Coordinates of C-alpha atoms and ligand atoms in Angstrom, one line a residue:
Chain A
M29 CA -38.5 -61.5 84.3
T30 CA -35.7 -63.1 82.4
T31 CA -33.9 -59.7 82.1
S32 CA -34.1 -58.9 85.8
A33 CA -30.5 -59.7 86.4
A34 CA -29.5 -56.9 84.2
T35 CA -31.4 -54.2 86.0
N36 CA -30.1 -54.9 89.5
G37 CA -26.5 -54.8 88.4
G38 CA -24.1 -51.8 88.3
E39 CA -24.8 -48.6 86.5
S40 CA -25.5 -49.2 82.8
M41 CA -22.8 -48.3 80.3
I42 CA -24.7 -49.2 77.2
S43 CA -28.4 -49.2 76.8
L44 CA -30.1 -50.5 73.7
Q45 CA -33.6 -49.4 73.3
Q46 CA -35.9 -51.1 70.8
L47 CA -33.0 -51.5 68.5
T48 CA -34.1 -52.9 65.1
K49 CA -32.3 -53.6 61.9
V50 CA -34.0 -54.7 58.7
F51 CA -31.6 -55.3 55.8
P52 CA -32.8 -54.0 52.5
G53 CA -34.7 -56.7 50.6
Q54 CA -35.3 -58.9 53.6
A55 CA -38.7 -59.5 55.1
K56 CA -37.5 -60.5 58.6
P57 CA -35.5 -58.2 60.7
A58 CA -32.0 -59.4 61.6
V59 CA -32.4 -57.6 64.9
E60 CA -35.9 -57.0 66.2
G61 CA -36.8 -54.6 69.0
L62 CA -33.8 -55.4 71.2
D63 CA -33.8 -53.9 74.7
M64 CA -30.7 -54.5 76.7
E65 CA -28.7 -52.9 79.5
I66 CA -25.0 -53.5 79.6
P67 CA -23.6 -52.8 83.1
A68 CA -20.3 -50.9 83.4
G69 CA -17.2 -53.0 84.0
E70 CA -18.8 -56.3 83.2
I71 CA -18.4 -58.9 80.4
V72 CA -21.7 -59.5 78.8
V73 CA -21.6 -62.5 76.4
L74 CA -24.0 -62.8 73.5
V75 CA -24.5 -66.4 72.6
G76 CA -26.8 -68.0 70.2
P77 CA -27.1 -70.1 67.1
S78 CA -25.5 -69.1 63.8
G79 CA -27.3 -66.3 62.0
C80 CA -29.3 -65.2 65.1
G81 CA -28.0 -61.7 64.7
K82 CA -25.0 -61.5 67.1
T83 CA -22.6 -59.8 64.7
T84 CA -25.3 -57.5 63.4
T85 CA -26.1 -56.4 67.0
M86 CA -22.4 -55.6 67.6
R87 CA -22.1 -53.7 64.4
L88 CA -25.2 -51.8 65.3
I89 CA -23.6 -50.7 68.5
N90 CA -20.6 -49.1 66.8
R91 CA -22.8 -48.0 63.9
L92 CA -21.0 -50.0 61.2
I93 CA -24.6 -50.7 60.4
E94 CA -27.1 -48.0 60.8
P95 CA -30.2 -49.1 62.8
T96 CA -33.6 -49.1 61.1
S97 CA -35.1 -47.8 64.3
G98 CA -34.3 -47.7 68.0
R99 CA -31.7 -46.0 70.1
I100 CA -28.2 -46.6 71.4
I101 CA -27.2 -44.9 74.7
L102 CA -23.5 -44.9 75.6
E103 CA -22.6 -43.5 79.0
G104 CA -25.9 -41.8 79.2
E105 CA -25.5 -40.1 75.9
D106 CA -27.7 -40.9 72.8
V107 CA -25.1 -41.8 70.2
T108 CA -27.6 -42.9 67.5
K109 CA -26.9 -39.8 65.5
V110 CA -23.4 -38.7 66.5
N111 CA -20.4 -38.8 64.1
P112 CA -19.8 -42.5 63.7
D113 CA -16.0 -42.2 63.3
K114 CA -15.7 -40.3 66.5
L115 CA -18.0 -42.8 68.2
R116 CA -15.9 -45.7 67.0
R117 CA -12.7 -44.3 68.5
R118 CA -14.4 -44.7 71.9
I119 CA -15.2 -48.3 71.3
G120 CA -12.6 -51.0 70.9
Y121 CA -13.6 -53.5 68.3
V122 CA -12.1 -57.0 67.8
I123 CA -13.5 -58.9 64.8
Q124 CA -13.3 -62.7 64.4
Q125 CA -10.9 -62.5 61.5
I126 CA -8.8 -60.0 63.6
G127 CA -8.1 -57.8 60.6
L128 CA -4.7 -56.6 61.5
F129 CA -3.2 -54.3 58.8
P130 CA -0.7 -56.6 57.0
H131 CA 1.4 -53.8 55.6
Q132 CA 2.0 -52.2 59.0
T133 CA 4.1 -53.4 61.9
I134 CA 2.4 -54.5 65.1
S135 CA 3.4 -51.3 66.7
D136 CA 1.8 -49.2 63.9
N137 CA -1.3 -51.4 64.0
I138 CA -1.7 -50.7 67.7
A139 CA -0.9 -47.0 67.3
T140 CA -3.8 -46.5 64.8
V141 CA -6.4 -44.9 67.0
P142 CA -3.9 -43.0 69.2
R143 CA -2.5 -41.4 66.0
M144 CA -5.9 -40.5 64.8
L145 CA -6.5 -38.9 68.2
G146 CA -3.3 -36.9 67.8
W147 CA -1.3 -38.3 70.7
D148 CA 2.4 -37.4 70.5
E149 CA 4.8 -40.1 69.4
K150 CA 6.5 -40.5 72.7
R151 CA 3.2 -41.3 74.5
I152 CA 2.2 -43.6 71.6
K153 CA 5.4 -45.6 71.9
A154 CA 5.0 -46.0 75.6
R155 CA 1.4 -47.0 75.2
V156 CA 2.3 -49.6 72.5
D157 CA 4.9 -51.2 74.7
E158 CA 2.6 -51.2 77.7
L159 CA -0.1 -52.9 75.7
L160 CA 2.2 -55.5 74.2
A161 CA 3.3 -56.4 77.7
I162 CA -0.3 -56.6 78.9
V163 CA -1.3 -59.1 76.3
G164 CA 1.8 -61.1 76.9
L165 CA 3.9 -60.2 73.8
D166 CA 7.5 -59.1 74.5
P167 CA 7.7 -55.5 73.1
E168 CA 11.3 -55.8 72.2
A169 CA 10.6 -58.9 70.1
Y170 CA 7.3 -58.1 68.6
R171 CA 6.7 -54.4 68.1
G172 CA 8.7 -54.3 64.8
R173 CA 7.2 -57.4 63.3
Y174 CA 4.6 -57.6 60.6
P175 CA 1.3 -59.6 61.2
K176 CA 2.5 -62.4 58.8
Q177 CA 5.4 -63.0 61.2
L178 CA 3.1 -63.9 64.1
S179 CA 1.3 -67.1 64.9
G180 CA -2.5 -67.2 65.0
G181 CA -2.6 -66.8 68.8
Q182 CA -0.2 -64.0 68.8
R183 CA -2.3 -62.2 66.2
Q184 CA -5.3 -62.5 68.4
R185 CA -3.3 -60.9 71.2
A186 CA -2.1 -58.1 68.9
G187 CA -5.8 -57.6 67.9
V188 CA -6.9 -57.3 71.5
A189 CA -4.0 -54.9 72.2
R190 CA -5.0 -52.7 69.2
A191 CA -8.6 -52.6 70.4
L192 CA -7.4 -51.5 73.9
S193 CA -5.0 -48.8 72.5
A194 CA -6.8 -45.6 73.3
D195 CA -8.2 -47.1 76.5
P196 CA -11.8 -47.1 75.3
P197 CA -14.4 -47.7 78.1
V198 CA -16.2 -50.2 75.9
M199 CA -14.9 -53.2 73.9
L200 CA -16.8 -55.2 71.4
M201 CA -15.3 -58.6 70.8
D202 CA -16.8 -60.8 68.1
E203 CA -15.6 -64.3 68.6
P204 CA -12.1 -63.1 69.4
F205 CA -10.8 -66.5 70.3
G206 CA -12.7 -68.3 67.5
A207 CA -10.3 -69.8 65.1
I208 CA -7.5 -71.2 67.4
D209 CA -6.8 -74.5 69.0
P210 CA -8.4 -75.4 72.3
I211 CA -5.3 -75.2 74.4
T212 CA -4.2 -71.7 73.2
R213 CA -7.8 -70.6 73.3
D214 CA -8.0 -71.6 77.0
R215 CA -4.8 -69.8 77.7
L216 CA -6.0 -66.6 75.9
Q217 CA -9.3 -66.8 77.8
N218 CA -7.5 -67.0 81.1
E219 CA -5.1 -64.2 80.3
F220 CA -7.9 -62.1 79.1
L221 CA -9.8 -62.6 82.3
R222 CA -6.7 -61.7 84.3
V223 CA -6.3 -58.5 82.3
Q224 CA -10.0 -57.7 82.7
Q225 CA -9.5 -57.9 86.5
T226 CA -7.4 -54.7 86.3
I227 CA -8.8 -52.9 83.3
R228 CA -12.5 -53.4 84.1
K229 CA -13.8 -52.6 80.7
T230 CA -17.4 -52.9 79.7
I231 CA -17.2 -55.7 77.2
I232 CA -19.7 -57.3 74.8
F233 CA -18.3 -60.6 73.8
V234 CA -19.8 -62.8 71.1
T235 CA -19.4 -66.5 70.9
H236 CA -21.5 -69.5 69.9
D237 CA -19.8 -71.7 72.4
I238 CA -21.8 -71.9 75.6
D239 CA -18.8 -73.1 77.5
E240 CA -16.8 -70.1 76.6
A241 CA -19.8 -67.9 77.5
I242 CA -20.0 -69.5 80.9
K243 CA -16.3 -69.0 81.5
M244 CA -16.0 -65.4 80.2
G245 CA -19.4 -63.9 81.1
D246 CA -20.4 -61.9 84.1
R247 CA -23.8 -62.1 82.4
I248 CA -24.9 -64.1 79.4
A249 CA -27.6 -63.2 76.9
I250 CA -28.9 -66.2 75.1
L251 CA -30.3 -65.0 71.8
R252 CA -32.6 -66.6 69.3
E253 CA -33.4 -65.7 65.7
G254 CA -33.7 -61.9 65.3
S255 CA -31.5 -61.2 68.3
Q256 CA -34.5 -62.0 70.6
I257 CA -33.4 -62.4 74.2
A258 CA -34.3 -65.9 75.4
Q259 CA -32.6 -65.3 78.8
Y260 CA -30.3 -62.6 80.1
D261 CA -28.8 -63.7 83.3
T262 CA -25.8 -64.7 85.3
P263 CA -24.0 -67.9 84.2
E264 CA -25.1 -69.7 87.4
R265 CA -28.7 -68.9 86.8
I266 CA -28.6 -69.8 83.1
L267 CA -27.3 -73.2 84.1
S268 CA -29.5 -73.8 87.1
A269 CA -32.7 -72.1 86.0
P270 CA -33.0 -72.0 82.3
A271 CA -35.9 -69.8 81.3
D272 CA -37.3 -72.2 78.7
D273 CA -36.6 -75.2 76.5
F274 CA -34.7 -73.2 74.0
V275 CA -32.2 -72.1 76.7
A276 CA -32.1 -75.6 78.2
D277 CA -31.4 -77.1 74.8
F278 CA -28.7 -74.5 74.1
V279 CA -27.0 -75.1 77.4
G280 CA -27.2 -78.7 76.6
A281 CA -26.6 -81.8 78.6
G282 CA -24.2 -81.7 81.5
A283 CA -25.4 -78.4 82.9
S284 CA -24.5 -79.6 86.4
L285 CA -21.0 -80.4 85.3
K286 CA -20.7 -77.0 83.7
R287 CA -21.8 -75.4 86.9
L288 CA -18.8 -76.9 88.6
N289 CA -16.7 -74.6 86.4
L290 CA -18.2 -71.7 88.2
S291 CA -17.4 -72.6 91.8
L292 CA -14.0 -72.4 93.2
V293 CA -12.5 -74.7 95.8
R294 CA -12.1 -71.8 98.2
D295 CA -15.9 -71.3 98.2
V296 CA -16.8 -74.7 99.5
E297 CA -16.4 -76.2 102.9
M298 CA -13.3 -78.4 103.1
V299 CA -13.2 -81.8 104.8
Q300 CA -10.4 -82.5 107.3
W301 CA -8.6 -85.8 107.1
P302 CA -6.2 -86.6 109.9
T303 CA -2.7 -85.2 109.3
V304 CA 0.6 -86.2 110.9
G305 CA 4.1 -84.9 110.8
I306 CA 6.7 -86.7 108.8
H307 CA 8.8 -87.5 111.9
D308 CA 5.8 -88.6 114.1
S309 CA 5.9 -92.0 115.8
R310 CA 3.8 -94.9 114.6
A311 CA 1.8 -94.7 117.8
A312 CA 0.9 -91.0 117.1
V313 CA -0.2 -92.0 113.6
L314 CA -2.4 -94.8 114.8
A315 CA -3.9 -92.5 117.4
A316 CA -4.7 -89.9 114.8
L317 CA -6.3 -92.6 112.6
R318 CA -8.4 -94.0 115.4
A319 CA -9.6 -90.5 116.4
S320 CA -11.1 -90.0 113.0
D321 CA -13.5 -91.9 110.8
K322 CA -11.2 -91.8 107.8
G323 CA -9.2 -94.7 106.5
A324 CA -5.9 -92.9 106.0
A325 CA -3.9 -90.0 107.3
L326 CA -2.0 -87.4 105.3
V327 CA 1.8 -87.1 106.1
L328 CA 3.1 -83.6 105.9
D329 CA 6.7 -82.5 105.7
D330 CA 8.3 -79.8 107.9
Q331 CA 6.8 -77.1 105.6
R332 CA 3.4 -78.7 106.0
R333 CA 3.5 -79.9 102.4
P334 CA 1.6 -83.2 101.8
V335 CA 3.9 -86.1 101.1
R336 CA 2.1 -89.4 101.6
W337 CA -1.2 -91.1 102.4
V338 CA -0.8 -93.7 105.1
S339 CA -3.3 -96.2 106.3
A340 CA -3.1 -98.4 109.4
R341 CA -2.0 -101.3 107.3
D342 CA 1.0 -99.4 105.9
L343 CA 2.4 -99.0 109.4
G344 CA 3.5 -102.6 109.7
R345 CA 7.0 -102.0 108.4
E346 CA 8.6 -100.5 111.5
D347 CA 12.0 -100.0 109.8
M348 CA 10.7 -97.8 107.0
P349 CA 10.4 -94.0 107.5
L350 CA 6.9 -92.5 107.0
S351 CA 8.1 -90.8 103.8
D352 CA 8.3 -94.2 102.1
V353 CA 5.3 -96.1 103.2
G354 CA 1.7 -95.8 101.9
L355 CA 0.8 -93.9 98.7
P356 CA 2.2 -90.7 97.3
A357 CA 0.0 -87.7 98.0
E358 CA -1.4 -86.8 94.6
A359 CA -4.4 -84.9 93.4
I360 CA -3.3 -81.5 94.8
V361 CA -5.2 -78.3 93.9
Q362 CA -5.1 -74.7 95.0
P363 CA -8.0 -72.7 96.4
N364 CA -8.5 -70.9 93.1
A365 CA -9.0 -74.1 91.2
T366 CA -12.6 -74.7 90.0
L367 CA -14.6 -77.6 91.4
A368 CA -14.5 -79.1 88.0
D369 CA -10.6 -79.2 88.2
A370 CA -10.9 -80.7 91.7
L371 CA -13.4 -83.3 90.6
N372 CA -11.1 -84.3 87.8
E373 CA -8.2 -84.8 90.3
M374 CA -10.4 -86.7 92.7
L375 CA -11.5 -89.2 90.0
Q376 CA -7.9 -90.2 89.6
S377 CA -6.9 -90.4 93.3
R378 CA -6.9 -93.4 95.5
Y379 CA -9.0 -92.0 98.3
G380 CA -11.4 -90.1 96.2
C381 CA -10.4 -86.7 97.4
A382 CA -8.3 -83.8 96.3
I383 CA -5.8 -82.2 98.7
V384 CA -6.0 -78.4 98.9
V385 CA -2.8 -76.4 99.4
D386 CA -2.0 -72.7 99.5
H387 CA 0.5 -71.1 97.1
T388 CA 3.5 -72.3 99.1
G389 CA 2.2 -75.8 98.9
A390 CA 1.2 -76.0 102.5
H391 CA -1.8 -78.2 103.4
L392 CA -5.2 -76.5 103.9
G393 CA -7.6 -79.4 103.8
T394 CA -9.3 -81.7 101.3
V395 CA -12.4 -81.7 99.2
D396 CA -14.2 -85.0 98.2
F397 CA -17.2 -86.2 96.3
A398 CA -19.6 -85.3 99.1
T399 CA -18.3 -81.7 99.0
V400 CA -18.9 -81.4 95.3
S401 CA -22.3 -82.9 95.5
A402 CA -23.3 -80.6 98.4
A403 CA -22.1 -77.6 96.3
I404 CA -24.3 -78.7 93.4
Q405 CA -27.3 -79.1 95.7
E406 CA -26.8 -75.7 97.1
M407 CA -26.5 -74.0 93.8
R408 CA -29.7 -75.6 92.7
R409 CA -31.5 -74.6 95.8
D410 CA -30.3 -71.0 95.5
A411 CA -31.5 -70.7 91.9
R412 CA -34.9 -72.1 92.9
D413 CA -35.2 -69.8 95.8
R414 CA -34.4 -66.8 93.7
S415 CA -36.8 -67.8 91.0
R416 CA -39.5 -68.1 93.6
A417 CA -38.7 -64.8 95.2
E418 CA -38.9 -63.1 91.8
A419 CA -42.2 -64.8 91.0
D420 CA -43.5 -63.5 94.4
Q421 CA -42.3 -60.0 93.6
L422 CA -44.1 -60.2 90.3
H423 CA -47.3 -61.2 92.0
V424 CA -47.0 -58.4 94.4
A425 CA -46.5 -56.0 91.6
D426 CA -49.4 -57.4 89.7
A427 CA -51.6 -57.1 92.7
A428 CA -50.5 -53.5 93.3
G429 CA -51.1 -52.7 89.6
A430 CA -54.6 -54.2 89.6
Chain B
M7 CA 27.2 -50.2 6.1
S8 CA 27.0 -52.4 9.2
L9 CA 24.9 -51.7 12.2
F10 CA 28.1 -51.2 14.2
D11 CA 29.5 -48.6 11.9
Y12 CA 26.2 -46.8 11.9
L13 CA 26.0 -46.7 15.7
N14 CA 29.5 -45.3 15.7
A15 CA 28.7 -42.5 13.4
Q16 CA 25.2 -41.7 14.6
G17 CA 25.6 -42.5 18.4
D18 CA 25.1 -39.1 19.7
R19 CA 22.1 -38.3 17.6
L20 CA 20.6 -41.7 18.5
L21 CA 21.1 -41.1 22.2
G22 CA 19.3 -37.8 21.8
L23 CA 16.4 -39.5 20.2
A24 CA 16.4 -42.2 22.8
I25 CA 16.2 -39.6 25.6
E26 CA 13.3 -37.9 23.8
H27 CA 11.6 -41.3 23.5
A28 CA 12.1 -42.1 27.2
Q29 CA 10.8 -38.6 28.1
I30 CA 7.6 -38.9 26.2
V31 CA 7.0 -42.4 27.7
I32 CA 7.6 -41.1 31.2
V33 CA 5.3 -38.1 30.7
S34 CA 2.6 -40.3 29.2
V35 CA 2.8 -43.0 31.8
S36 CA 2.7 -40.5 34.6
I37 CA -0.5 -38.8 33.2
S38 CA -2.0 -42.2 32.5
T39 CA -1.3 -43.3 36.1
V40 CA -2.9 -40.3 37.7
I41 CA -6.0 -40.6 35.5
G42 CA -6.1 -44.4 35.7
V43 CA -5.7 -44.7 39.5
L44 CA -8.3 -42.0 39.9
L45 CA -10.7 -43.7 37.6
G46 CA -10.1 -47.0 39.5
V47 CA -10.6 -45.4 42.9
L48 CA -13.8 -43.7 41.8
T49 CA -15.4 -46.8 40.2
Y50 CA -14.2 -49.9 42.0
R51 CA -17.1 -50.0 44.5
T52 CA -20.0 -49.6 42.1
N53 CA -20.8 -52.0 39.3
G54 CA -22.1 -49.7 36.6
P55 CA -19.3 -47.1 36.6
R56 CA -16.8 -49.9 36.9
Y57 CA -18.0 -51.6 33.7
V58 CA -18.1 -48.3 31.9
A59 CA -14.5 -47.4 32.9
L60 CA -13.1 -50.8 32.0
G61 CA -15.2 -50.9 28.7
V62 CA -14.1 -47.5 27.5
T63 CA -10.4 -47.8 28.3
G64 CA -10.6 -51.3 26.8
I65 CA -11.9 -49.8 23.5
F66 CA -9.0 -47.3 23.4
L67 CA -6.6 -50.2 23.3
T68 CA -8.3 -51.8 20.3
I69 CA -8.1 -48.7 18.1
P70 CA -5.2 -49.2 15.7
S71 CA -2.4 -46.8 16.6
F72 CA -2.0 -45.3 13.2
A73 CA -5.7 -44.4 13.1
L74 CA -5.7 -42.9 16.6
F75 CA -2.7 -40.7 15.9
G76 CA -4.2 -39.7 12.6
L77 CA -7.6 -38.9 14.2
L78 CA -5.9 -36.6 16.8
I79 CA -4.2 -34.4 14.2
G80 CA -7.6 -32.7 13.5
P81 CA -8.2 -31.4 17.0
L82 CA -4.6 -31.2 18.3
G83 CA -2.4 -30.6 15.3
L84 CA 1.1 -32.1 15.0
G85 CA 3.9 -32.6 17.5
A86 CA 4.2 -33.9 21.1
T87 CA 0.6 -33.1 22.3
P88 CA -1.3 -35.5 20.1
A89 CA 1.4 -38.1 20.7
I90 CA 1.1 -37.8 24.5
V91 CA -2.7 -37.8 24.4
A92 CA -2.8 -41.0 22.3
L93 CA -0.2 -42.7 24.5
V94 CA -2.1 -41.8 27.7
M95 CA -5.2 -43.4 26.2
Y96 CA -3.3 -46.6 25.5
G97 CA -1.9 -46.8 29.0
L98 CA -5.2 -46.5 30.8
L99 CA -6.7 -50.0 30.6
P100 CA -3.9 -51.9 32.5
I101 CA -3.8 -49.2 35.1
V102 CA -7.5 -48.8 35.7
R103 CA -8.0 -52.6 35.6
N104 CA -5.2 -53.3 38.1
T105 CA -6.3 -50.5 40.4
I106 CA -9.8 -52.0 40.5
V107 CA -8.6 -55.5 40.9
G108 CA -6.1 -54.5 43.6
L109 CA -8.6 -52.5 45.6
R110 CA -11.3 -55.1 45.4
S111 CA -9.0 -57.8 46.6
V112 CA -8.2 -56.1 49.9
D113 CA -9.3 -58.3 52.7
P114 CA -12.8 -57.1 53.8
A115 CA -11.9 -57.9 57.4
V116 CA -9.0 -55.5 57.2
V117 CA -11.3 -52.8 55.8
E118 CA -14.0 -53.5 58.5
S119 CA -11.5 -53.3 61.3
A120 CA -10.2 -50.0 60.0
Q121 CA -13.7 -48.7 59.7
G122 CA -14.5 -50.1 63.2
M123 CA -11.6 -48.1 64.6
G124 CA -13.1 -44.9 63.3
M125 CA -11.0 -44.4 60.2
G126 CA -12.9 -42.2 57.8
R127 CA -13.4 -43.1 54.1
Y128 CA -10.6 -40.9 52.9
R129 CA -8.0 -42.0 55.4
R130 CA -9.0 -45.6 54.9
L131 CA -8.3 -45.4 51.2
L132 CA -5.0 -43.6 51.6
R133 CA -3.6 -45.5 54.6
I134 CA -5.0 -49.0 54.2
E135 CA -6.6 -49.8 50.8
L136 CA -4.2 -48.1 48.4
P137 CA -1.0 -49.4 50.2
L138 CA -2.4 -52.9 50.2
A139 CA -3.5 -52.7 46.5
W140 CA -0.2 -51.1 45.6
P141 CA 1.8 -54.1 44.3
V142 CA -1.1 -54.9 41.9
I143 CA -1.4 -51.3 40.8
V144 CA 2.4 -51.0 40.2
T145 CA 2.2 -54.1 38.0
G146 CA -0.5 -52.4 35.9
I147 CA 1.6 -49.2 35.5
R148 CA 4.6 -51.4 34.4
V149 CA 2.5 -53.1 31.8
A150 CA 1.2 -49.7 30.6
A151 CA 4.8 -48.4 30.4
V152 CA 6.0 -51.3 28.2
I153 CA 3.0 -51.0 25.9
I154 CA 3.6 -47.2 25.6
V155 CA 7.3 -47.6 24.8
G156 CA 6.4 -49.6 21.7
I157 CA 3.5 -47.5 20.6
A158 CA 5.5 -44.3 21.1
A159 CA 7.5 -45.3 18.0
I160 CA 4.3 -44.7 15.9
A161 CA 4.0 -41.2 17.3
A162 CA 6.4 -40.1 14.6
V163 CA 3.4 -40.0 12.2
V164 CA 2.2 -36.9 13.9
N165 CA 5.7 -35.6 14.1
G166 CA 6.1 -36.7 17.7
P167 CA 9.5 -37.0 19.3
G168 CA 11.5 -40.2 19.8
L169 CA 13.1 -43.1 18.0
G170 CA 10.1 -43.5 15.8
K171 CA 11.4 -40.7 13.7
D172 CA 14.3 -42.9 12.6
I173 CA 12.1 -45.9 11.8
F174 CA 9.9 -43.8 9.6
R175 CA 12.9 -42.1 7.9
A176 CA 14.4 -45.6 7.2
L177 CA 11.1 -46.9 5.8
A178 CA 11.0 -43.9 3.5
R179 CA 14.5 -44.8 2.1
V180 CA 14.2 -48.6 1.8
G181 CA 17.0 -49.8 -0.5
T182 CA 19.6 -47.2 0.4
P183 CA 22.6 -48.6 2.3
T184 CA 21.8 -46.9 5.7
A185 CA 18.1 -47.8 5.7
I186 CA 18.5 -51.2 7.4
P187 CA 21.0 -50.2 10.1
Q188 CA 19.0 -47.0 10.9
A189 CA 15.8 -49.0 11.4
L190 CA 17.6 -51.7 13.4
S191 CA 19.3 -49.3 15.7
A192 CA 16.0 -47.5 16.4
V193 CA 14.3 -50.8 17.2
L194 CA 17.2 -51.8 19.4
G195 CA 17.0 -48.5 21.2
I196 CA 13.3 -49.1 21.9
I197 CA 13.9 -52.6 23.2
I198 CA 16.7 -51.3 25.5
I199 CA 14.4 -48.6 26.8
A200 CA 11.6 -51.1 27.4
I201 CA 14.0 -53.4 29.4
L202 CA 15.4 -50.5 31.4
I203 CA 11.9 -49.3 32.3
D204 CA 10.9 -52.8 33.3
L205 CA 13.9 -53.1 35.6
A206 CA 13.2 -49.7 37.0
F207 CA 9.7 -50.7 37.9
M208 CA 10.9 -53.8 39.6
V209 CA 13.1 -51.8 41.8
V210 CA 10.4 -49.2 42.4
A211 CA 7.8 -51.8 43.2
R212 CA 10.1 -53.4 45.7
L213 CA 11.0 -50.2 47.4
T214 CA 7.5 -48.9 47.6
T215 CA 5.8 -52.1 48.9
S216 CA 5.7 -52.7 52.6
R217 CA 7.8 -55.5 53.9
G218 CA 4.7 -56.9 55.5
I219 CA 3.1 -57.8 52.1
R220 CA 6.1 -58.5 50.0
T221 CA 6.1 -62.0 48.7
Ligands
ATP7 N1 -24.8 -57.0 55.4 C1 -25.9 -57.8 55.4 N2 -26.8 -57.7 54.4 C2 -27.9 -58.5 54.4 N3 -28.1 -59.4 55.4 C3 -27.2 -59.6 56.4 C4 -26.0 -58.8 56.4 N4 -25.3 -59.1 57.5 C5 -26.0 -60.1 58.1 N5 -27.2 -60.4 57.4 C6 -28.2 -61.4 57.8 O1 -28.6 -61.1 59.1 C7 -28.8 -62.3 59.9 C8 -27.9 -62.2 61.1 O2 -26.5 -62.3 60.8 P1 -25.3 -62.2 61.8 O3 -24.1 -62.1 61.0 O4 -25.6 -61.1 62.7 O5 -25.4 -63.6 62.5 P2 -24.5 -64.1 63.7 O6 -25.4 -64.3 64.9 O7 -23.3 -63.3 63.9 O8 -24.1 -65.5 63.2 P3 -22.7 -66.3 63.2 O9 -22.7 -67.0 64.6 O10 -22.8 -67.3 62.1 O11 -21.6 -65.3 63.1 C9 -28.4 -63.4 59.0 O12 -29.6 -64.0 58.5 C10 -27.6 -62.8 57.8 O13 -27.8 -63.4 56.6
MG8 MG1 -21.2 -63.5 63.6

C-alpha cells in the first residue's frame, strides 16, 4: 500500500526488481530485495539515515557495484547484464564529492562523455557552452578554467553540467548539494528545479535532509536499514499521512509547517480587503471601509500597486495626501511564493496578512492566517480521504481474492 | 699540472667522455622508466605484487655497485650492455615507488566519477590516473636519473663508456702529476651532468604537468 503512489504515476523509466547486494564478508545485505518503480520525467528522492544503503542503491543502478541478485530494467530493457561502460554513458552521475578531473579544464570535463561517444568537436563545443549557460556559468569566463579556480558552488554546477553532457535520460545525483552553505544550496536547488522544468529528466536524488527531499522530490522514498522502503509516496502524503512511526520520526516535528512549503499562494483562495485609489476622496475611503468588515483599506497607485494601509483613524488629517497617511504596504508576495513564505511575511505585518501582487506589482488580493490554516486543514483532509479510499480498495481486492 | 691546464689540454676528449656518460644515463633512465612505470601500474592495486615489486627493486639498490657490475660480466661480458643493465636495476626503485604512490594518491572520487561516466579501465588509467600521478612519477624518474649519473662512473669496471674511465685511469696512476686533475675533472663533469639533468627534469615536469594540478 505504501508504494501505491509509484504505480499510478507515469510510465516507469527504471524498475528495480528484488535488487539485493551483500558485500563480501558481511552478514547483513546493504540492499535487500528492493522493488521500486521510477516514473519517467520525475525526481525521486531517496532519503534515510546514514548507512541505510542509499549510495549503494545508486551504484547498483549504474552497476558500479554488481548486484548479488535481482534485476535492473532501464526503459524496458534488462540492463543487469549489458556492458557496464556503455550503460553508464546513458546515465548521468553526480557524486557527493563532485569528482571533477582536476587536470582538465571545465570544458574538457564536460566533454568527457560526448568525446567517448565520438561526437565531432564542433558539436561538443556548442554543447559545452549550452550546458554552462544552463547551469548558470558564463561560458566565456568558465570554459577554460580548471576546477581549482572555481568556488564550491560553481564546482557543483560544473558537476551537474558534466552529468547532463550527453543528454542522458536518467540522472543519479548523490547528495549533489551536500557540502555547501545553506544560501548557495537553496539557490542551486531552485535553479536545478527550474532546469528540470525544461529538461524533464528521470532523476534519482539522494539526500539525508528531509527538507531537501520535500523541496526537490516529485516522490520520496524513505528508506530504512538495508534500503528497505518505509514509505514511497508524494511529499504531501509523506507529510500528512506517514506510514508508520519510523517515517513520522524521520519527517520530524513541524510536519505541518513543512507542508506549507508545498503549497503556493496561487493555489489558495485569497481574501479581499477593501482597496481605494490613491487620488480617492476621504469620503470614498470611509465608504469602502464601512462596506467591509476589515479595519483597514489598501491604497493602490495608478498602476494598481499597493502603497499604504489606511484605517478610519488615519483619515483625520485632511491636509495630508493618502500616500502619506497610515502604514506602508509591506509583506508583499507573488502567486508563486509558497505558503511558508507568505506566512513568514504575515508574521511581520501589522494587519496579519500578506499582499499578493502579480509580476508587474499590481494588486491581486491578500492571504491571511485564516487562509493558511484552511489550507492545512484541507491538505490533512485530502490525505485522510485518500488513505481511506485506498484501504477500501484493498478490502475490495481482498474480498475478490477470497 | 693544474686542473685548468689539464682541462685546456684534454677538453675535447673530456667532452667526448661526458657525452658518452650522458648517453648511457639517458638510455638507462629511459629503460628504467618504461619498466618501472609498467611495474607500478601493474601492481599498485594489489597488495602482494606491490610488496614484491617494491621489495625486489629495493634489494637491487642495496647491492654494492662494484659487486653488481662484476656479477654481470659472467652472463653479459664487458662493455655497454652490462653497464646499462646494472644502471637500469638501480633506477627502478624510485620510479616504481613513486608510480605506486602517485597512482594510489589519486582522489578516489575522481576515479569513481570517471568510472561512473563509462570510462573503461584502460582509458581511465591513461586519461585520468596517470596524468594526475604524473608529477610524483616525474620526481621518481628525476631521483633515478641523479642516482644513475653517479653510479654510471663505476661502469668503467666492466669497460663501460663515460667519465668513469678517467677516474679509474687516474686511480691506477696515483702519484703521477696528471692523476689528480684527471680525477677531479671527471668528477666535476659528473656533477655538471647531474645538475643539467636535474634542471632538465624540472623543465620537463613543468611542461608536462597540467596547469590544473601545478602547485
Ligand atoms: N564497498 C563497500 N564494501 C563493503 N561495505 C560497504 C561498501 N559500501 C558500503 N558498504 C556498507 O553498506 C552499507 C550502506 O552504505 P551506503 O554507503 O549505501 O550508505 P548511505 O545510505 O549512502 O549512507 P550515507 O548517508 O552516510 O552516505 C553501510 O553499512 C556500509 O558500511
Ligand atoms: Mg551515501
